[in-house]
Amino acid sequence: MSFKGFLKKLSNKYVIATLIFAALIVFIDQYNIFEQGRSYRKLRKVKKDVEYYDGEIKKEMQTLNELKSDTALMEKVAREQHLMKRDDEVIYVLDIKE
């Protein structure tokens, strides 16, 4: 097939209309190929975040169960992380910045 024969087939009004329609769908439409790529990357990120937070929830539930069963651990966490104290104690908090 020669180049002139190829151009003659491309000049058909149905081929031109199909090419214009395809260009509209691929590049200009609301759901074009670029938006599909962005949506796919966003979906992958969200799925990765869901996996991360599921793991964090499992770890926190395990910690919560340990805290409910062990009063010594509960007291340690209360003292270290929440700065709680007994009534007859004085706590000094040193904030050392280097």
PDB file of C-alpha atoms in Angstrom:
ATOM      1  CA  MET A   1       0.000   0.000   0.000  1.00  0.00           C
ATOM      2  CA  SER A   2       1.420   3.342  -0.972  1.00  0.00           C
ATOM      3  CA  PHE A   3       1.328   6.546   1.009  1.00  0.00           C
ATOM      4  CA  LYS A   4      -1.335   8.009  -1.333  1.00  0.00           C
ATOM      5  CA  GLY A   5      -3.547   4.974  -0.796  1.00  0.00           C
ATOM      6  CA  PHE A   6      -3.115   5.346   2.954  1.00  0.00           C
ATOM      7  CA  LEU A   7      -4.080   9.039   2.829  1.00  0.00           C
ATOM      8  CA  LYS A   8      -7.079   8.217   0.667  1.00  0.00           C
ATOM      9  CA  LYS A   9      -8.346   5.731   3.275  1.00  0.00           C
ATOM     10  CA  LEU A  10      -7.740   8.267   6.049  1.00  0.00           C
ATOM     11  CA  SER A  11      -9.741  10.907   4.223  1.00  0.00           C
ATOM     12  CA  ASN A  12     -12.908   8.832   4.580  1.00  0.00           C
ATOM     13  CA  LYS A  13     -15.411  10.792   6.714  1.00  0.00           C
ATOM     14  CA  TYR A  14     -16.077   7.797   8.980  1.00  0.00           C
ATOM     15  CA  VAL A  15     -12.383   7.299   9.682  1.00  0.00           C
ATOM     16  CA  ILE A  16     -11.972  11.002  10.447  1.00  0.00           C
ATOM     17  CA  ALA A  17     -14.997  10.986  12.748  1.00  0.00           C
ATOM     18  CA  THR A  18     -13.708   7.877  14.525  1.00  0.00           C
ATOM     19  CA  LEU A  19     -10.254   9.424  15.010  1.00  0.00           C
ATOM     20  CA  ILE A  20     -11.745  12.655  16.361  1.00  0.00           C
ATOM     21  CA  PHE A  21     -14.000  10.695  18.720  1.00  0.00           C
ATOM     22  CA  ALA A  22     -11.050   8.592  19.913  1.00  0.00           C
ATOM     23  CA  ALA A  23      -8.960  11.729  20.507  1.00  0.00           C
ATOM     24  CA  LEU A  24     -11.800  13.290  22.499  1.00  0.00           C
ATOM     25  CA  ILE A  25     -12.204  10.206  24.647  1.00  0.00           C
ATOM     26  CA  VAL A  26      -8.488   9.641  25.246  1.00  0.00           C
ATOM     27  CA  PHE A  27      -7.295  13.222  25.830  1.00  0.00           C
ATOM     28  CA  ILE A  28     -10.167  15.651  26.464  1.00  0.00           C
ATOM     29  CA  ASP A  29     -12.875  13.664  28.245  1.00  0.00           C
ATOM     30  CA  GLN A  30     -13.466  13.981  31.978  1.00  0.00           C
ATOM     31  CA  TYR A  31     -12.118  10.453  32.487  1.00  0.00           C
ATOM     32  CA  ASN A  32      -9.155  10.784  30.124  1.00  0.00           C
ATOM     33  CA  ILE A  33      -6.041   8.678  30.262  1.00  0.00           C
ATOM     34  CA  PHE A  34      -4.185  11.150  32.508  1.00  0.00           C
ATOM     35  CA  GLU A  35      -7.002  11.208  35.072  1.00  0.00           C
ATOM     36  CA  GLN A  36      -7.089   7.415  35.003  1.00  0.00           C
ATOM     37  CA  GLY A  37      -3.362   7.331  35.798  1.00  0.00           C
ATOM     38  CA  ARG A  38      -3.774   9.802  38.665  1.00  0.00           C
ATOM     39  CA  SER A  39      -6.726   7.854  40.028  1.00  0.00           C
ATOM     40  CA  TYR A  40      -4.782   4.591  39.843  1.00  0.00           C
ATOM     41  CA  ARG A  41      -1.816   6.065  41.742  1.00  0.00           C
ATOM     42  CA  LYS A  42      -4.156   7.547  44.335  1.00  0.00           C
ATOM     43  CA  LEU A  43      -5.924   4.193  44.763  1.00  0.00           C
ATOM     44  CA  ARG A  44      -2.583   2.406  45.279  1.00  0.00           C
ATOM     45  CA  LYS A  45      -1.596   4.973  47.922  1.00  0.00           C
ATOM     46  CA  VAL A  46      -4.916   4.629  49.727  1.00  0.00           C
ATOM     47  CA  LYS A  47      -4.663   0.828  49.719  1.00  0.00           C
ATOM     48  CA  LYS A  48      -1.152   1.069  51.153  1.00  0.00           C
ATOM     49  CA  ASP A  49      -2.436   3.466  53.840  1.00  0.00           C
ATOM     50  CA  VAL A  50      -5.269   1.058  54.696  1.00  0.00           C
ATOM     51  CA  GLU A  51      -2.771  -1.778  55.166  1.00  0.00           C
ATOM     52  CA  TYR A  52      -0.562   0.430  57.341  1.00  0.00           C
ATOM     53  CA  TYR A  53      -3.430   1.575  59.555  1.00  0.00           C
ATOM     54  CA  ASP A  54      -4.790  -1.975  59.869  1.00  0.00           C
ATOM     55  CA  GLY A  55      -1.391  -3.018  61.202  1.00  0.00           C
ATOM     56  CA  GLU A  56      -1.331  -0.046  63.569  1.00  0.00           C
ATOM     57  CA  ILE A  57      -4.801  -0.907  64.860  1.00  0.00           C
ATOM     58  CA  LYS A  58      -3.718  -4.499  65.532  1.00  0.00           C
ATOM     59  CA  LYS A  59      -0.641  -3.288  67.430  1.00  0.00           C
ATOM     60  CA  GLU A  60      -2.693  -0.813  69.477  1.00  0.00           C
ATOM     61  CA  MET A  61      -5.323  -3.456  70.286  1.00  0.00           C
ATOM     62  CA  GLN A  62      -2.562  -5.783  71.499  1.00  0.00           C
ATOM     63  CA  THR A  63      -1.113  -2.981  73.630  1.00  0.00           C
ATOM     64  CA  LEU A  64      -4.561  -2.188  75.007  1.00  0.00           C
ATOM     65  CA  ASN A  65      -5.141  -5.826  75.956  1.00  0.00           C
ATOM     66  CA  GLU A  66      -1.740  -5.934  77.667  1.00  0.00           C
ATOM     67  CA  LEU A  67      -2.549  -2.747  79.577  1.00  0.00           C
ATOM     68  CA  LYS A  68      -5.899  -4.137  80.713  1.00  0.00           C
ATOM     69  CA  SER A  69      -4.299  -7.296  82.060  1.00  0.00           C
ATOM     70  CA  ASP A  70      -1.063  -5.962  83.594  1.00  0.00           C
ATOM     71  CA  THR A  71      -1.399  -3.224  86.230  1.00  0.00           C
ATOM     72  CA  ALA A  72       2.377  -2.706  86.502  1.00  0.00           C
ATOM     73  CA  LEU A  73       2.567  -1.960  82.795  1.00  0.00           C
ATOM     74  CA  MET A  74      -0.455   0.324  83.119  1.00  0.00           C
ATOM     75  CA  GLU A  75       1.268   2.288  85.877  1.00  0.00           C
ATOM     76  CA  LYS A  76       4.504   2.482  83.876  1.00  0.00           C
ATOM     77  CA  VAL A  77       2.729   3.856  80.801  1.00  0.00           C
ATOM     78  CA  ALA A  78       0.726   6.320  82.898  1.00  0.00           C
ATOM     79  CA  ARG A  79       3.884   7.621  84.568  1.00  0.00           C
ATOM     80  CA  GLU A  80       6.113   7.804  81.483  1.00  0.00           C
ATOM     81  CA  GLN A  81       3.760   8.914  78.746  1.00  0.00           C
ATOM     82  CA  HIS A  82       1.045  10.827  80.599  1.00  0.00           C
ATOM     83  CA  LEU A  83       3.136  12.239  83.477  1.00  0.00           C
ATOM     84  CA  MET A  84       0.749  10.918  86.113  1.00  0.00           C
ATOM     85  CA  LYS A  85       1.886  10.521  89.702  1.00  0.00           C
ATOM     86  CA  ARG A  86       0.753   9.254  93.047  1.00  0.00           C
ATOM     87  CA  ASP A  87      -0.608  11.736  95.572  1.00  0.00           C
ATOM     88  CA  ASP A  88       2.492  11.670  97.779  1.00  0.00           C
ATOM     89  CA  GLU A  89       5.041  12.070  94.966  1.00  0.00           C
ATOM     90  CA  VAL A  90       6.725  15.031  93.329  1.00  0.00           C
ATOM     91  CA  ILE A  91       7.821  14.717  89.722  1.00  0.00           C
ATOM     92  CA  TYR A  92      10.447  16.867  88.061  1.00  0.00           C
ATOM     93  CA  VAL A  93      10.338  16.992  84.267  1.00  0.00           C
ATOM     94  CA  LEU A  94      13.612  17.932  82.628  1.00  0.00           C
ATOM     95  CA  ASP A  95      13.424  19.168  79.071  1.00  0.00           C
ATOM     96  CA  ILE A  96      16.964  18.977  77.722  1.00  0.00           C
ATOM     97  CA  LYS A  97      17.497  20.414  74.268  1.00  0.00           C
ATOM     98  CA  GLU A  98      20.893  20.134  72.643  1.00  0.00           C
TER      99      GLU A  98
END
